[in-house]
Amino acid sequence: MNASMTSLRKNFIIAMSVLGMGAASLAVHAQEAAISAPAPSSKMQHDGQRGQHGQHRSGNPAERMAKYQARLHDKLKLTAAQEPAWAAFTAANAPNKPMGDWKARHEAMAKLSAPERMEQWIAMSKERIVGQESRLASLKTFYAVLTPEQKKVFDDNVPGGMHGGHRGDHHNAG
């Protein structure tokens, strides 16, 4: 009886660990998506993201990112001395390369055993974290060259604020 309880307890701990790692992997993926996607201002969210019939964000993601970066660049009013840091920052934050044939990857993952799938998820999570750390380094380098006024503009227009860049301003709008 005692040995079966120990075995049950171990299986429970392993199952909870696997669920926890899976949840962490999903959280990392969601966080990466939030970081790499531009956060529009409140007006842009209502006017620019929706098409004629309420369609959400159509078009090429790279084009949306370029437009977003152009608007942010204009709002920041960068000096010539700040332009190299801007160029390095935007290059480091370019949209990720496509992951290839998603269906083929999904089918290949389905053929793996549960431990092998978990190993693959962990490896992909580590790759995403490396990318996030690289983007963070470029962000810190660029942020360091901004004036206090530019930092406020940047903070108010870049994802990661209280409400994805809005900083709660939409609560004050009539």
N, CA, C and O atoms as a DFTB+ gen file, in Angstrom:
696 C
 N C O
     1  1       0.826      -1.195       0.000
     2  2       0.000       0.000       0.000
     3  2       0.866       1.253       0.000
     4  3       0.588       2.197      -0.740
     5  1       1.907       1.272       0.818
     6  2       2.784       2.423       0.915
     7  2       3.540       2.659      -0.387
     8  3       3.724       3.803      -0.803
     9  1       3.977       1.577      -1.032
    10  2       4.702       1.704      -2.298
    11  2       3.787       2.234      -3.392
    12  3       4.222       3.032      -4.222
    13  1       2.538       1.811      -3.409
    14  2       1.626       2.310      -4.443
    15  2       1.297       3.778      -4.213
    16  3       1.112       4.517      -5.180
    17  1       1.218       4.220      -2.970
    18  2       0.981       5.642      -2.680
    19  2       2.179       6.479      -3.126
    20  3       2.009       7.568      -3.675
    21  1       3.382       5.974      -2.893
    22  2       4.591       6.677      -3.317
    23  2       4.610       6.780      -4.841
    24  3       4.922       7.835      -5.392
    25  1       4.281       5.696      -5.511
    26  2       4.234       5.694      -6.975
    27  2       3.167       6.665      -7.483
    28  3       3.398       7.408      -8.437
    29  1       2.023       6.652      -6.851
    30  2       0.947       7.566      -7.239
    31  2       1.380       9.015      -7.030
    32  3       1.127       9.874      -7.875
    33  1       2.030       9.278      -5.904
    34  2       2.495      10.626      -5.607
    35  2       3.521      11.073      -6.655
    36  3       3.465      12.210      -7.123
    37  1       4.446      10.198      -7.025
    38  2       5.448      10.528      -8.044
    39  2       4.781      10.805      -9.385
    40  3       5.133      11.769     -10.066
    41  1       3.832       9.976      -9.765
    42  2       3.118      10.192     -11.031
    43  2       2.364      11.510     -11.016
    44  3       2.326      12.221     -12.020
    45  1       1.771      11.834      -9.889
    46  2       1.050      13.099      -9.766
    47  2       2.010      14.278      -9.915
    48  3       1.703      15.244     -10.615
    49  1       3.148      14.204      -9.272
    50  2       4.143      15.285      -9.352
    51  2       4.651      15.427     -10.782
    52  3       4.814      16.542     -11.278
    53  1       4.900      14.313     -11.437
    54  2       5.366      14.359     -12.830
    55  2       4.295      14.977     -13.720
    56  3       4.597      15.821     -14.563
    57  1       3.047      14.562     -13.536
    58  2       1.955      15.109     -14.350
    59  2       1.806      16.607     -14.132
    60  3       1.618      17.353     -15.092
    61  1       1.886      17.050     -12.905
    62  2       1.767      18.480     -12.614
    63  2       2.950      19.254     -13.205
    64  3       2.781      20.371     -13.692
    65  1       4.135      18.665     -13.162
    66  2       5.307      19.315     -13.754
    67  2       5.141      19.475     -15.264
    68  3       5.445      20.529     -15.822
    69  1       4.657      18.423     -15.914
    70  2       4.442      18.484     -17.359
    71  2       3.397      19.543     -17.689
    72  3       3.584      20.326     -18.621
    73  1       2.305      19.576     -16.942
    74  2       1.273      20.591     -17.173
    75  2       1.838      22.002     -16.938
    76  3       1.553      22.932     -17.692
    77  1       2.625      22.134     -15.900
    78  2       3.228      23.441     -15.611
    79  2       4.162      23.899     -16.716
    80  3       4.146      25.067     -17.105
    81  1       4.986      22.972     -17.228
    82  2       5.898      23.334     -18.321
    83  2       5.122      23.672     -19.586
    84  3       5.489      24.588     -20.323
    85  1       4.055      22.934     -19.833
    86  2       3.223      23.238     -21.002
    87  2       2.601      24.611     -20.885
    88  3       2.578      25.372     -21.852
    89  1       2.092      24.933     -19.697
    90  2       1.501      26.254     -19.479
    91  2       2.549      27.349     -19.624
    92  3       2.275      28.403     -20.198
    93  1       3.744      27.103     -19.106
    94  2       4.825      28.090     -19.235
    95  2       5.195      28.290     -20.695
    96  3       5.462      29.413     -21.124
    97  1       5.212      27.213     -21.455
    98  2       5.526      27.301     -22.880
    99  2       4.490      28.144     -23.609
   100  3       4.839      28.974     -24.448
   101  1       3.219      27.934     -23.291
   102  2       2.158      28.734     -23.899
   103  2       2.284      30.201     -23.499
   104  3       2.074      31.093     -24.322
   105  1       2.626      30.450     -22.238
   106  2       2.779      31.826     -21.781
   107  2       3.924      32.513     -22.507
   108  3       3.805      33.677     -22.888
   109  1       5.033      31.806     -22.704
   110  2       6.165      32.381     -23.432
   111  2       5.760      32.695     -24.863
   112  3       6.090      33.757     -25.390
   113  1       5.047      31.772     -25.488
   114  2       4.600      31.993     -26.863
   115  2       3.672      33.212     -26.936
   116  3       3.809      34.041     -27.836
   117  1       2.749      33.322     -26.010
   118  2       1.834      34.461     -26.003
   119  2       2.585      35.756     -25.740
   120  3       2.282      36.786     -26.343
   121  1       3.565      35.709     -24.843
   122  2       4.339      36.903     -24.542
   123  2       5.151      37.334     -25.754
   124  3       5.241      38.526     -26.050
   125  1       5.744      36.371     -26.455
   126  2       6.522      36.707     -27.641
   127  2       5.630      37.352     -28.705
   128  3       6.025      38.321     -29.353
   129  1       4.446      36.814     -28.873
   130  2       3.514      37.378     -29.846
   131  2       3.154      38.807     -29.469
   132  3       3.042      39.670     -30.339
   133  1       2.974      39.060     -28.180
   134  2       2.634      40.408     -27.738
   135  2       3.803      41.361     -27.944
   136  3       3.595      42.521     -28.300
   137  1       5.013      40.899     -27.731
   138  2       6.189      41.752     -27.899
   139  2       6.431      42.061     -29.355
   140  3       6.750      43.198     -29.701
   141  1       6.287      41.075     -30.213
   142  2       6.611      41.286     -31.614
   143  2       5.518      42.015     -32.372
   144  3       5.783      42.556     -33.445
   145  1       4.297      42.048     -31.852
   146  2       3.204      42.743     -32.529
   147  2       3.166      44.189     -32.063
   148  3       3.286      44.452     -30.866
   149  1       3.000      45.129     -32.981
   150  2       2.944      46.527     -32.582
   151  2       1.656      46.829     -31.835
   152  3       0.602      46.271     -32.141
   153  1       1.748      47.711     -30.858
   154  2       0.562      48.130     -30.122
   155  2       0.133      49.490     -30.644
   156  3       0.852      50.469     -30.443
   157  1      -0.996      49.586     -31.296
   158  2      -1.447      50.857     -31.823
   159  2      -1.989      51.744     -30.715
   160  3      -2.332      51.271     -29.632
   161  1      -2.061      53.042     -31.004
   162  2      -2.682      53.947     -30.055
   163  2      -4.172      53.647     -30.036
   164  3      -4.664      52.894     -30.876
   165  1      -4.887      54.224     -29.094
   166  2      -6.326      53.960     -28.982
   167  2      -7.040      54.312     -30.274
   168  3      -7.877      53.543     -30.746
   169  1      -6.722      55.466     -30.854
   170  2      -7.386      55.882     -32.080
   171  2      -7.067      54.922     -33.212
   172  3      -7.957      54.556     -33.980
   173  1      -5.802      54.507     -33.327
   174  2      -5.427      53.577     -34.386
   175  2      -6.134      52.246     -34.188
   176  3      -6.514      51.597     -35.163
   177  1      -6.314      51.832     -32.946
   178  2      -6.969      50.558     -32.702
   179  2      -8.391      50.600     -33.228
   180  3      -8.859      49.637     -33.836
   181  1      -9.076      51.701     -33.002
   182  2     -10.463      51.797     -33.434
   183  2     -10.583      52.103     -34.918
   184  3     -11.505      51.619     -35.574
   185  1      -9.661      52.903     -35.461
   186  2      -9.774      53.330     -36.854
   187  2      -8.989      52.453     -37.818
   188  3      -9.471      52.147     -38.908
   189  1      -7.779      52.043     -37.426
   190  2      -6.884      51.418     -38.381
   191  2      -6.880      49.911     -38.412
   192  3      -6.583      49.326     -39.453
   193  1      -7.196      49.265     -37.317
   194  2      -7.081      47.816     -37.295
   195  2      -8.283      47.119     -37.900
   196  3      -8.151      46.000     -38.398
   197  1      -9.404      47.719     -37.874
   198  2     -10.603      47.045     -38.354
   199  2     -10.934      47.520     -39.755
   200  3     -10.865      48.710     -40.064
   201  1     -11.292      46.571     -40.585
   202  2     -11.665      46.881     -41.958
   203  2     -13.104      47.350     -42.023
   204  3     -13.690      47.721     -41.006
   205  1     -13.680      47.335     -43.232
   206  2     -15.029      47.836     -43.442
   207  2     -16.059      47.061     -42.635
   208  3     -17.023      47.651     -42.147
   209  1     -15.881      45.781     -42.487
   210  2     -16.891      44.959     -41.831
   211  2     -16.375      44.395     -40.511
   212  3     -16.742      43.284     -40.129
   213  1     -15.534      45.143     -39.816
   214  2     -15.033      44.702     -38.530
   215  2     -13.959      43.636     -38.614
   216  3     -13.659      42.984     -37.614
   217  1     -13.377      43.447     -39.782
   218  2     -12.312      42.466     -39.911
   219  2     -11.111      42.941     -39.114
   220  3     -10.818      44.136     -39.065
   221  1     -10.429      42.015     -38.501
   222  2      -9.319      42.359     -37.617
   223  2      -7.991      42.153     -38.315
   224  3      -7.689      41.044     -38.757
   225  1      -7.192      43.203     -38.422
   226  2      -5.820      43.185     -38.919
   227  2      -5.610      42.336     -40.165
   228  3      -5.096      41.221     -40.087
   229  1      -5.993      42.850     -41.270
   230  2      -5.701      42.141     -42.510
   231  2      -4.397      42.673     -43.078
   232  3      -3.904      43.717     -42.649
   233  1      -3.847      41.964     -44.032
   234  2      -2.639      42.435     -44.704
   235  2      -1.386      41.764     -44.189
   236  3      -1.423      40.874     -43.340
   237  1      -0.288      42.221     -44.731
   238  2       1.027      41.673     -44.456
   239  2       1.542      42.172     -43.102
   240  3       1.582      43.381     -42.876
   241  1       1.935      41.271     -42.203
   242  2       2.453      41.708     -40.904
   243  2       3.702      42.579     -41.023
   244  3       3.883      43.506     -40.233
   245  1       4.557      42.295     -41.989
   246  2       5.773      43.099     -42.166
   247  2       5.415      44.524     -42.571
   248  3       6.064      45.475     -42.136
   249  1       4.377      44.678     -43.408
   250  2       3.935      46.019     -43.799
   251  2       3.352      46.766     -42.605
   252  3       3.615      47.955     -42.421
   253  1       2.555      46.063     -41.791
   254  2       1.992      46.703     -40.591
   255  2       3.107      47.155     -39.659
   256  3       3.054      48.251     -39.102
   257  1       4.132      46.295     -39.489
   258  2       5.253      46.640     -38.619
   259  2       5.991      47.854     -39.165
   260  3       6.362      48.741     -38.396
   261  1       6.210      47.913     -40.465
   262  2       6.916      49.047     -41.071
   263  2       6.128      50.345     -40.860
   264  3       6.709      51.380     -40.535
   265  1       4.815      50.285     -41.043
   266  2       3.978      51.477     -40.826
   267  2       4.011      51.903     -39.364
   268  3       4.116      53.090     -39.055
   269  1       3.922      50.940     -38.484
   270  2       3.967      51.215     -37.049
   271  2       5.296      51.871     -36.673
   272  3       5.323      52.865     -35.948
   273  1       6.404      51.302     -37.177
   274  2       7.722      51.856     -36.871
   275  2       7.879      53.261     -37.444
   276  3       8.503      54.117     -36.817
   277  1       7.318      53.508     -38.632
   278  2       7.394      54.845     -39.230
   279  2       6.638      55.865     -38.359
   280  3       7.116      56.978     -38.142
   281  1       5.458      55.474     -37.867
   282  2       4.690      56.384     -36.991
   283  2       5.448      56.646     -35.697
   284  3       5.513      57.783     -35.229
   285  1       6.021      55.592     -35.119
   286  2       6.771      55.760     -33.878
   287  2       7.994      56.634     -34.115
   288  3       8.303      57.501     -33.297
   289  1       8.686      56.417     -35.213
   290  2       9.867      57.220     -35.559
   291  2       9.487      58.698     -35.643
   292  3      10.197      59.559     -35.123
   293  1       8.363      58.983     -36.301
   294  2       7.912      60.373     -36.440
   295  2       7.562      60.974     -35.075
   296  3       7.888      62.129     -34.803
   297  1       6.909      60.203     -34.233
   298  2       6.520      60.702     -32.911
   299  2       7.737      60.968     -32.030
   300  3       7.732      61.901     -31.226
   301  1       8.774      60.157     -32.180
   302  2       9.960      60.316     -31.337
   303  2      10.794      61.533     -31.716
   304  3      11.525      62.062     -30.878
   305  1      10.697      61.987     -32.969
   306  2      11.481      63.147     -33.441
   307  2      12.962      62.946     -33.116
   308  3      13.571      63.740     -32.400
   309  1      13.522      61.871     -33.657
   310  2      14.905      61.497     -33.382
   311  2      15.888      62.467     -34.018
   312  3      15.625      63.049     -35.070
   313  1      17.024      62.626     -33.355
   314  2      18.103      63.447     -33.902
   315  2      18.967      62.572     -34.808
   316  3      18.845      61.347     -34.805
   317  1      19.826      63.207     -35.570
   318  2      20.733      62.460     -36.445
   319  2      21.633      61.535     -35.625
   320  3      21.977      60.442     -36.075
   321  1      22.011      61.968     -34.436
   322  2      22.874      61.153     -33.583
   323  2      22.148      59.905     -33.059
   324  3      22.788      58.909     -32.721
   325  1      20.816      59.962     -32.993
   326  2      20.039      58.829     -32.485
   327  2      19.663      57.830     -33.585
   328  3      19.253      56.707     -33.289
   329  1      19.799      58.230     -34.840
   330  2      19.373      57.376     -35.955
   331  2      20.085      56.017     -36.004
   332  3      19.427      55.011     -36.271
   333  1      21.411      55.945     -35.756
   334  2      22.042      54.607     -35.778
   335  2      21.455      53.661     -34.719
   336  3      21.295      52.466     -34.972
   337  1      21.138      54.194     -33.546
   338  2      20.543      53.360     -32.498
   339  2      19.142      52.915     -32.920
   340  3      18.739      51.785     -32.646
   341  1      18.406      53.799     -33.583
   342  2      17.072      53.444     -34.095
   343  2      17.187      52.327     -35.136
   344  3      16.415      51.368     -35.117
   345  1      18.151      52.462     -36.035
   346  2      18.332      51.451     -37.081
   347  2      18.664      50.082     -36.470
   348  3      18.143      49.057     -36.909
   349  1      19.525      50.077     -35.467
   350  2      19.884      48.816     -34.809
   351  2      18.674      48.231     -34.069
   352  3      18.453      47.020     -34.089
   353  1      17.900      49.097     -33.423
   354  2      16.717      48.649     -32.694
   355  2      15.683      48.041     -33.639
   356  3      15.160      46.960     -33.367
   357  1      15.383      48.720     -34.738
   358  2      14.371      48.191     -35.666
   359  2      14.854      46.921     -36.358
   360  3      14.053      46.032     -36.645
   361  1      16.151      46.826     -36.626
   362  2      16.675      45.602     -37.246
   363  2      16.544      44.417     -36.284
   364  3      16.193      43.311     -36.694
   365  1      16.826      44.658     -35.020
   366  2      16.733      43.580     -34.030
   367  2      15.288      43.161     -33.783
   368  3      15.033      42.048     -33.323
   369  1      14.354      44.037     -34.082
   370  2      12.943      43.749     -33.834
   371  2      12.175      43.458     -35.111
   372  3      10.948      43.543     -35.141
   373  1      12.901      43.115     -36.164
   374  2      12.242      42.761     -37.424
   375  2      11.393      41.514     -37.197
   376  3      11.715      40.695     -36.337
   377  1      10.316      41.365     -37.960
   378  2       9.478      40.170     -37.795
   379  2      10.302      38.896     -37.932
   380  3      11.236      38.823     -38.731
   381  1       9.939      37.903     -37.142
   382  2      10.641      36.622     -37.164
   383  2      10.489      35.940     -38.513
   384  3       9.525      36.159     -39.246
   385  1      11.466      35.114     -38.810
   386  2      11.397      34.320     -40.036
   387  2      10.252      33.326     -39.908
   388  3       9.962      32.863     -38.805
   389  1       9.599      32.991     -41.011
   390  2       8.546      31.982     -40.935
   391  2       9.106      30.655     -40.428
   392  3      10.257      30.310     -40.696
   393  1       8.294      29.933     -39.709
   394  2       8.725      28.666     -39.122
   395  2       8.670      27.528     -40.133
   396  3       8.920      26.379     -39.771
   397  1       8.354      27.816     -41.376
   398  2       8.271      26.761     -42.374
   399  2       6.867      26.199     -42.434
   400  3       5.898      26.858     -42.058
   401  1       6.776      24.987     -42.906
   402  2       5.490      24.328     -43.066
   403  2       4.952      23.914     -41.696
   404  3       5.388      22.913     -41.127
   405  1       4.012      24.682     -41.178
   406  2       3.471      24.438     -39.853
   407  2       2.778      23.075     -39.785
   408  3       2.908      22.357     -38.793
   409  1       2.046      22.725     -40.837
   410  2       1.321      21.458     -40.836
   411  2       2.302      20.281     -40.737
   412  3       2.061      19.330     -39.993
   413  1       3.394      20.346     -41.480
   414  2       4.394      19.278     -41.440
   415  2       5.031      19.186     -40.051
   416  3       5.256      18.088     -39.542
   417  1       5.317      20.323     -39.446
   418  2       5.899      20.322     -38.095
   419  2       4.922      19.729     -37.089
   420  3       5.307      18.961     -36.206
   421  1       3.650      20.096     -37.235
   422  2       2.623      19.588     -36.325
   423  2       2.502      18.070     -36.459
   424  3       2.417      17.358     -35.459
   425  1       2.494      17.586     -37.689
   426  2       2.399      16.145     -37.913
   427  2       3.627      15.415     -37.364
   428  3       3.504      14.330     -36.797
   429  1       4.814      16.012     -37.533
   430  2       6.032      15.397     -37.008
   431  2       5.986      15.351     -35.477
   432  3       6.399      14.361     -34.874
   433  1       5.490      16.409     -34.855
   434  2       5.378      16.438     -33.396
   435  2       4.409      15.365     -32.910
   436  3       4.643      14.744     -31.873
   437  1       3.335      15.144     -33.643
   438  2       2.329      14.159     -33.243
   439  2       2.893      12.748     -33.242
   440  3       2.384      11.883     -32.529
   441  1       3.922      12.501     -34.017
   442  2       4.522      11.169     -34.101
   443  2       5.510      10.899     -32.959
   444  3       5.929       9.761     -32.752
   445  1       5.876      11.945     -32.229
   446  2       6.840      11.779     -31.140
   447  2       6.153      11.260     -29.878
   448  3       4.941      11.399     -29.712
   449  1       6.937      10.671     -29.010
   450  2       6.404      10.263     -27.707
   451  2       6.191      11.519     -26.859
   452  3       6.707      12.589     -27.181
   453  1       5.437      11.380     -25.789
   454  2       5.162      12.529     -24.916
   455  2       6.448      13.180     -24.400
   456  3       6.556      14.406     -24.446
   457  1       7.425      12.411     -23.912
   458  2       8.665      13.056     -23.459
   459  2       9.409      13.768     -24.597
   460  3       9.983      14.838     -24.392
   461  1       9.397      13.175     -25.791
   462  2      10.073      13.820     -26.928
   463  2       9.368      15.114     -27.317
   464  3      10.019      16.105     -27.645
   465  1       8.034      15.105     -27.279
   466  2       7.288      16.336     -27.587
   467  2       7.619      17.423     -26.576
   468  3       7.829      18.580     -26.943
   469  1       7.665      17.047     -25.296
   470  2       7.985      18.029     -24.262
   471  2       9.383      18.590     -24.485
   472  3       9.603      19.792     -24.331
   473  1      10.330      17.725     -24.847
   474  2      11.685      18.198     -25.139
   475  2      11.678      19.190     -26.294
   476  3      12.396      20.189     -26.253
   477  1      10.879      18.928     -27.321
   478  2      10.779      19.845     -28.455
   479  2      10.177      21.173     -28.022
   480  3      10.662      22.234     -28.413
   481  1       9.117      21.118     -27.213
   482  2       8.493      22.362     -26.734
   483  2       9.477      23.176     -25.912
   484  3       9.541      24.398     -26.045
   485  1      10.243      22.504     -25.064
   486  2      11.230      23.212     -24.245
   487  2      12.302      23.835     -25.137
   488  3      12.705      24.976     -24.910
   489  1      12.767      23.100     -26.147
   490  2      13.781      23.639     -27.063
   491  2      13.245      24.869     -27.791
   492  3      13.957      25.863     -27.937
   493  1      11.981      24.806     -28.252
   494  2      11.390      25.963     -28.941
   495  2      11.223      27.142     -27.985
   496  3      11.420      28.292     -28.377
   497  1      10.860      26.859     -26.734
   498  2      10.729      27.927     -25.738
   499  2      12.071      28.597     -25.490
   500  3      12.149      29.819     -25.363
   501  1      13.123      27.798     -25.421
   502  2      14.468      28.359     -25.212
   503  2      14.863      29.249     -26.393
   504  3      15.472      30.301     -26.199
   505  1      14.516      28.831     -27.618
   506  2      14.809      29.649     -28.795
   507  2      14.067      30.985     -28.712
   508  3      14.626      32.036     -29.025
   509  1      12.812      30.930     -28.289
   510  2      12.034      32.173     -28.165
   511  2      12.631      33.080     -27.102
   512  3      12.686      34.297     -27.281
   513  1      13.078      32.493     -25.994
   514  2      13.679      33.300     -24.927
   515  2      14.962      33.957     -25.411
   516  3      15.211      35.120     -25.094
   517  1      15.776      33.242     -26.168
   518  2      17.007      33.829     -26.723
   519  2      16.641      35.032     -27.597
   520  3      17.286      36.078     -27.518
   521  1      15.612      34.883     -28.425
   522  2      15.168      35.996     -29.266
   523  2      14.668      37.171     -28.439
   524  3      14.952      38.325     -28.761
   525  1      13.920      36.882     -27.371
   526  2      13.428      37.951     -26.505
   527  2      14.574      38.670     -25.806
   528  3      14.556      39.893     -25.668
   529  1      15.565      37.911     -25.367
   530  2      16.715      38.532     -24.708
   531  2      17.477      39.427     -25.674
   532  3      17.960      40.490     -25.285
   533  1      17.589      39.005     -26.927
   534  2      18.256      39.818     -27.941
   535  2      17.469      41.114     -28.182
   536  3      18.051      42.194     -28.283
   537  1      16.139      40.989     -28.271
   538  2      15.315      42.193     -28.463
   539  2      15.401      43.113     -27.252
   540  3      15.415      44.335     -27.398
   541  1      15.459      42.529     -26.053
   542  2      15.593      43.339     -24.847
   543  2      16.905      44.113     -24.850
   544  3      16.930      45.291     -24.495
   545  1      17.986      43.468     -25.243
   546  2      19.284      44.155     -25.295
   547  2      19.231      45.328     -26.273
   548  3      19.739      46.409     -25.975
   549  1      18.621      45.120     -27.433
   550  2      18.529      46.219     -28.402
   551  2      17.625      47.320     -27.877
   552  3      17.882      48.499     -28.122
   553  1      16.570      46.953     -27.157
   554  2      15.666      47.944     -26.571
   555  2      16.402      48.795     -25.544
   556  3      16.273      50.019     -25.545
   557  1      17.169      48.158     -24.673
   558  2      17.904      48.905     -23.646
   559  2      18.919      49.850     -24.274
   560  3      19.081      50.985     -23.824
   561  1      19.600      49.381     -25.311
   562  2      20.593      50.221     -25.984
   563  2      19.922      51.432     -26.610
   564  3      20.406      52.555     -26.467
   565  1      18.810      51.211     -27.304
   566  2      18.099      52.324     -27.942
   567  2      17.504      53.255     -26.888
   568  3      17.612      54.475     -27.007
   569  1      16.888      52.698     -25.877
   570  2      16.225      53.491     -24.837
   571  2      17.220      54.412     -24.131
   572  3      16.864      55.514     -23.713
   573  1      18.460      53.959     -24.001
   574  2      19.493      54.745     -23.315
   575  2      19.829      56.036     -24.049
   576  3      20.297      56.988     -23.424
   577  1      19.600      56.096     -25.371
   578  2      19.949      57.307     -26.118
   579  2      18.776      58.284     -26.214
   580  3      18.929      59.371     -26.772
   581  1      17.626      57.922     -25.686
   582  2      16.461      58.799     -25.760
   583  2      16.475      59.846     -24.660
   584  3      17.000      59.618     -23.571
   585  1      15.894      60.990     -24.960
   586  2      15.716      62.031     -23.947
   587  2      14.547      61.624     -23.050
   588  3      13.787      60.724     -23.407
   589  1      14.390      62.269     -21.897
   590  2      13.237      61.935     -21.041
   591  2      11.882      62.098     -21.762
   592  3      10.971      61.298     -21.551
   593  1      11.753      63.129     -22.606
   594  2      10.501      63.331     -23.348
   595  2      10.277      62.197     -24.347
   596  3       9.161      61.698     -24.493
   597  1      11.346      61.797     -25.031
   598  2      11.241      60.703     -25.992
   599  2      10.923      59.388     -25.288
   600  3      10.181      58.560     -25.816
   601  1      11.483      59.197     -24.099
   602  2      11.194      57.974     -23.344
   603  2       9.714      57.893     -23.006
   604  3       9.126      56.813     -23.061
   605  1       9.105      59.020     -22.658
   606  2       7.672      59.026     -22.355
   607  2       6.868      58.667     -23.600
   608  3       5.937      57.865     -23.526
   609  1       7.217      59.255     -24.744
   610  2       6.527      58.941     -25.996
   611  2       6.691      57.451     -26.311
   612  3       5.733      56.772     -26.680
   613  1       7.905      56.968     -26.160
   614  2       8.178      55.562     -26.440
   615  2       7.365      54.661     -25.507
   616  3       6.718      53.717     -25.961
   617  1       7.397      54.951     -24.213
   618  2       6.667      54.150     -23.228
   619  2       5.167      54.130     -23.521
   620  3       4.503      53.115     -23.314
   621  1       4.640      55.246     -23.999
   622  2       3.206      55.343     -24.271
   623  2       2.797      54.686     -25.578
   624  3       1.605      54.480     -25.805
   625  1       3.747      54.350     -26.446
   626  2       3.413      53.844     -27.775
   627  2       3.963      52.468     -28.099
   628  3       3.795      51.986     -29.219
   629  1       4.617      51.827     -27.140
   630  2       5.232      50.529     -27.391
   631  2       4.586      49.490     -26.484
   632  3       4.286      49.786     -25.327
   633  1       4.366      48.277     -26.990
   634  2       3.745      47.237     -26.178
   635  2       4.492      46.999     -24.869
   636  3       5.703      47.196     -24.769
   637  1       3.734      46.574     -23.885
   638  2       4.333      46.246     -22.602
   639  2       3.880      47.168     -21.496
   640  3       4.177      46.933     -20.325
   641  1       3.158      48.225     -21.860
   642  2       2.588      49.085     -20.833
   643  2       1.434      48.367     -20.165
   644  3       1.184      47.192     -20.434
   645  1       0.743      49.060     -19.312
   646  2      -0.331      48.437     -18.540
   647  2      -1.366      47.752     -19.432
   648  3      -1.859      46.674     -19.100
   649  1      -1.692      48.373     -20.556
   650  2      -2.674      47.802     -21.484
   651  2      -2.099      47.758     -22.886
   652  3      -2.691      48.299     -23.820
   653  1      -0.950      47.120     -23.040
   654  2      -0.368      46.951     -24.360
   655  2       0.014      48.251     -25.022
   656  3      -0.139      48.399     -26.234
   657  1       0.505      49.191     -24.248
   658  2       0.931      50.461     -24.818
   659  2      -0.027      51.593     -24.538
   660  3       0.335      52.759     -24.694
   661  1      -1.261      51.273     -24.123
   662  2      -2.244      52.325     -23.875
   663  2      -2.072      52.959     -22.503
   664  3      -2.488      54.097     -22.287
   665  1      -1.468      52.235     -21.584
   666  2      -1.249      52.702     -20.218
   667  2      -2.546      53.137     -19.550
   668  3      -2.533      54.021     -18.693
   669  1      -3.646      52.538     -19.926
   670  2      -4.909      52.808     -19.284
   671  2      -5.596      54.062     -19.738
   672  3      -6.642      54.404     -19.187
   673  1      -5.052      54.792     -20.742
   674  2      -5.634      56.048     -21.185
   675  2      -7.054      55.887     -21.680
   676  3      -7.845      56.824     -21.572
   677  1      -7.411      54.707     -22.230
   678  2      -8.749      54.534     -22.779
   679  2      -9.820      54.589     -21.688
   680  3     -11.000      54.773     -21.988
   681  1      -9.416      54.430     -20.424
   682  2     -10.401      54.537     -19.353
   683  2     -10.810      55.997     -19.132
   684  3     -11.905      56.272     -18.642
   685  1      -9.933      56.918     -19.491
   686  2     -10.217      58.328     -19.292
   687  2     -10.950      58.949     -20.462
   688  3     -11.453      60.068     -20.353
   689  1     -11.022      58.234     -21.592
   690  2     -11.695      58.793     -22.757
   691  2     -13.193      58.742     -22.536
   692  3     -13.728      57.769     -22.005
   693  1     -13.876      59.833     -22.961
   694  2     -15.315      59.935     -22.738
   695  2     -16.021      58.958     -23.542
   696  3     -17.249      58.889     -23.492
